[in-house]
């Protein structure tokens, strides 16, 4: 319970305080000014200051840049950054601070990241609005791939929860009072189940393979592996 270490960055205003473990067993702190890498003792390791090519000519922090999400695995750390009204990108960064790839997400409302096995990254994206061409998306990426999704799945909603990964090869998320189960290998829909007022991110019991989630009328729902 005694005090440990602290790491301060001055002059960098951010509404979020995200941190993730990533390659090299380092801690990664994404801020509008750049991505900081620290060791487990809180010692500075490096700073990546260029989220995009325009940063090379800047002497100040990019105005109104936001960090929407951050996650990591043993191969890369992932950051979603951009500006409201101008769009956001998903970046994969190596343990040496090199951008491995980037993927354009567009004008989005929220995004959720989940690191899986074998260097996979799974993403749910909620667009700013739904129209004929814009839908909520679920993606799978290879950490050290070329930045193109391994697969994608679209749904006519913009309230997708964070993805929940299971040990039996399925990905779950909730959207529009409906629970979806996708195949982790190829993104195909296995089943979906309408659930009245279901709103929470799903949780999985790996033993029974039941899926649990909450409703906004104070009920806890349990769903069988078949939906």
C-alpha positions as MATLAB code, in Angstrom:
seq = 'XXXXXXXXXXXXXXXXXXXXXXXXXXXXXXXXXXXXXXXXXXXXXXXXXXXXXXXXXXXXXXXXXXXXXXXXXXXXXXXXXXXXXXXXXXXXXXXXXXXXXXXXXXXXXXXXXXXXXXXXXXXXXXXXXXXXXXXXXXXXXXXXXXXXXXXXXXXXXXXXXXXXXXXXXXXXXXXXXXXXXXXXXXXXXXXXXXXXXXXXXXXXXXXXXXXXXXXXXXXXXXXXXXX';
ca = [
       0.000    0.000    0.000;
       2.973    2.340    0.049;
       3.384    4.890   -2.711;
       5.216    3.690   -5.801;
       6.381    5.766   -8.745;
       4.756    8.428  -10.869;
       5.388    9.770  -14.356;
       4.294   13.284  -15.284;
       3.948   14.911  -18.711;
       3.579   18.680  -18.520;
       1.789   20.855  -21.043;
      -0.147   17.951  -22.545;
      -3.894   18.224  -21.992;
      -5.890   15.055  -22.458;
      -9.395   14.115  -21.346;
      -8.424   10.458  -21.148;
      -5.809    8.578  -19.186;
      -5.184    5.351  -21.081;
      -2.295    2.987  -20.553;
      -1.553   -0.470  -21.927;
       1.063   -3.199  -21.687;
       2.732   -4.000  -24.972;
       5.881   -5.319  -26.667;
       9.047   -5.506  -24.601;
       6.884   -5.762  -21.454;
       6.674   -1.976  -21.473;
       3.884    0.360  -20.432;
       2.517    2.590  -23.199;
       0.901    5.960  -22.529;
      -0.756    7.594  -25.572;
      -1.209   11.373  -25.344;
      -1.960   14.019  -28.000;
       1.751   14.962  -28.013;
       2.878   11.391  -28.718;
       3.172    7.817  -27.511;
       5.342    7.355  -24.402;
       6.982    4.028  -23.536;
       7.944    3.329  -19.899;
       9.392    0.339  -18.119;
       7.699   -1.272  -15.128;
       9.646    1.003  -12.767;
       8.248    4.109  -14.433;
      11.445    5.042  -16.271;
      11.137    6.791  -19.618;
      12.235    4.630  -22.574;
      11.210    6.522  -25.714;
       8.673    8.894  -27.242;
       7.034    8.587  -30.653;
       5.968   12.110  -31.630;
       4.653   11.540  -35.152;
       1.182   10.042  -35.328;
       0.894   11.248  -38.935;
       3.124   12.847  -41.574;
       2.007   16.385  -40.723;
       3.555   16.093  -37.262;
       7.034   16.388  -38.786;
       6.496   20.109  -39.385;
       4.815   20.924  -36.069;
       6.500   22.558  -33.092;
       3.388   22.331  -30.890;
       0.885   19.642  -29.937;
      -1.702   19.099  -32.670;
      -4.758   21.144  -31.758;
      -7.774   19.127  -30.554;
      -6.205   15.738  -31.254;
      -7.916   12.965  -29.322;
      -6.954    9.460  -28.240;
     -10.029    7.221  -28.361;
      -8.564    3.818  -27.493;
      -5.351    1.961  -26.708;
      -4.454   -1.731  -26.342;
      -1.356   -3.880  -26.665;
       0.049   -7.361  -27.030;
       3.545   -8.851  -27.296;
       3.944   -7.689  -30.909;
       2.526   -4.167  -31.047;
       0.637   -1.440  -29.247;
      -2.485   -0.059  -30.918;
      -3.728    3.523  -30.721;
      -6.813    5.160  -32.225;
      -6.154    8.856  -32.733;
      -7.547   11.753  -34.753;
      -9.824   14.755  -34.548;
     -13.573   15.077  -34.258;
     -15.036   15.998  -37.632;
     -11.817   15.113  -39.449;
     -11.693   11.369  -38.815;
      -9.653    8.836  -36.875;
      -7.054    6.188  -37.670;
      -5.986    2.953  -35.993;
      -2.197    2.704  -35.673;
      -0.067   -0.347  -34.868;
       3.284    0.637  -33.306;
       6.278   -1.633  -32.658;
       8.192   -1.887  -29.400;
      10.789    0.489  -30.870;
       8.294    3.233  -31.686;
       7.965    2.491  -35.403;
       4.529    2.669  -37.019;
       3.911   -0.762  -38.542;
       0.656    0.137  -40.259;
      -2.352    2.412  -40.059;
      -6.000    1.891  -40.958;
      -8.461    4.696  -41.653;
     -11.653    4.446  -39.550;
     -13.288    7.678  -40.677;
     -15.654    9.875  -38.689;
     -16.514    7.636  -35.752;
     -18.238    8.034  -32.399;
     -16.512    5.345  -30.337;
     -14.159    2.409  -30.865;
     -13.214   -0.618  -28.744;
     -10.061   -2.741  -28.978;
      -9.416   -6.275  -27.724;
      -6.117   -8.143  -28.142;
      -6.478  -11.855  -28.828;
      -4.254  -14.872  -29.286;
      -1.674  -15.292  -32.060;
      -1.137  -11.546  -32.365;
      -4.716  -10.809  -33.425;
      -6.503   -7.535  -32.728;
     -10.312   -7.285  -32.699;
     -12.099   -3.967  -33.058;
     -15.699   -2.737  -32.839;
     -16.353    0.666  -34.423;
     -19.381    2.917  -33.956;
     -19.763    5.519  -36.714;
     -20.885    9.062  -36.023;
     -24.104    8.374  -37.935;
     -25.835    5.509  -39.718;
     -26.824    5.931  -43.359;
     -26.986    3.933  -46.584;
     -23.204    3.609  -46.807;
     -22.144    3.757  -43.153;
     -22.630    0.954  -40.651;
     -21.142   -0.283  -37.414;
     -18.139   -2.524  -38.044;
     -16.260   -5.393  -36.431;
     -12.684   -6.018  -37.634;
      -9.880   -8.493  -37.112;
      -6.254   -7.472  -37.802;
      -2.839   -9.125  -37.686;
      -0.534   -7.151  -35.384;
       2.396   -7.171  -37.797;
       0.417   -7.503  -41.036;
      -0.043   -4.937  -43.793;
      -2.871   -3.056  -42.075;
      -5.669   -4.624  -44.101;
      -8.303   -6.428  -42.015;
      -8.212  -10.220  -41.924;
     -11.997   -9.986  -42.006;
     -14.789   -7.514  -41.302;
     -18.444   -7.747  -40.332;
     -20.988   -4.920  -40.612;
     -24.212   -4.292  -38.699;
     -26.756   -1.508  -39.149;
     -26.135   -0.079  -35.673;
     -23.872    2.442  -33.994;
     -24.095    1.167  -30.416;
     -21.769   -1.843  -30.616;
     -20.231   -2.836  -27.297;
     -16.609   -3.865  -26.877;
     -15.857   -7.316  -28.326;
     -15.630  -10.248  -25.938;
     -13.318  -13.067  -27.027;
     -13.872  -16.669  -25.989;
     -11.559  -19.630  -25.744;
     -13.887  -21.703  -27.947;
     -13.404  -19.645  -31.103;
     -16.233  -17.137  -30.904;
     -16.447  -13.352  -30.558;
     -19.458  -11.758  -28.866;
     -20.810   -8.226  -28.903;
     -24.136   -6.559  -28.222;
     -25.798   -3.975  -30.502;
     -29.367   -2.728  -30.784;
     -30.671   -5.014  -28.019;
     -29.227   -7.999  -29.858;
     -26.387  -10.355  -28.953;
     -24.149  -11.459  -31.833;
     -21.774  -14.415  -32.010;
     -19.117  -14.356  -34.760;
     -16.534  -16.928  -35.781;
     -13.123  -15.657  -34.653;
     -11.415  -17.303  -37.629;
     -13.367  -15.687  -40.470;
     -15.861  -13.201  -39.005;
     -18.962  -15.052  -40.205;
     -22.080  -14.766  -38.053;
     -22.825  -17.944  -36.125;
     -26.032  -16.652  -34.564;
     -27.702  -13.565  -33.136;
     -30.339  -13.363  -30.410;
     -32.698  -10.403  -29.771;
     -32.670   -9.609  -26.060;
     -35.039   -7.016  -24.610;
     -33.136   -3.945  -23.355;
     -29.764   -5.750  -23.400;
     -27.052   -3.099  -23.218;
     -23.866   -4.353  -21.559;
     -20.683   -5.845  -22.922;
     -21.034   -9.652  -22.830;
     -19.068  -11.878  -20.448;
     -18.345  -15.562  -21.095;
     -18.133  -18.510  -18.722;
     -15.625  -20.753  -20.513;
     -16.742  -23.873  -18.623;
     -20.449  -23.729  -19.486;
     -19.901  -21.492  -22.540;
     -22.850  -19.410  -21.415;
     -22.829  -15.712  -22.235;
     -23.920  -13.188  -19.606;
     -24.941   -9.576  -20.073;
     -26.975   -6.924  -18.339;
     -30.181   -5.131  -19.341;
     -31.055   -1.542  -18.531;
     -34.077   -2.688  -16.490;
     -31.795   -4.296  -13.848;
     -31.958   -7.859  -15.209;
     -28.994  -10.195  -15.696;
     -29.340  -12.342  -18.816;
     -27.755  -15.759  -19.387;
     -27.630  -17.077  -22.963;
     -26.836  -20.642  -24.021;
     -23.959  -21.392  -26.441;
     -26.553  -21.764  -29.208;
     -28.070  -18.328  -28.605;
];
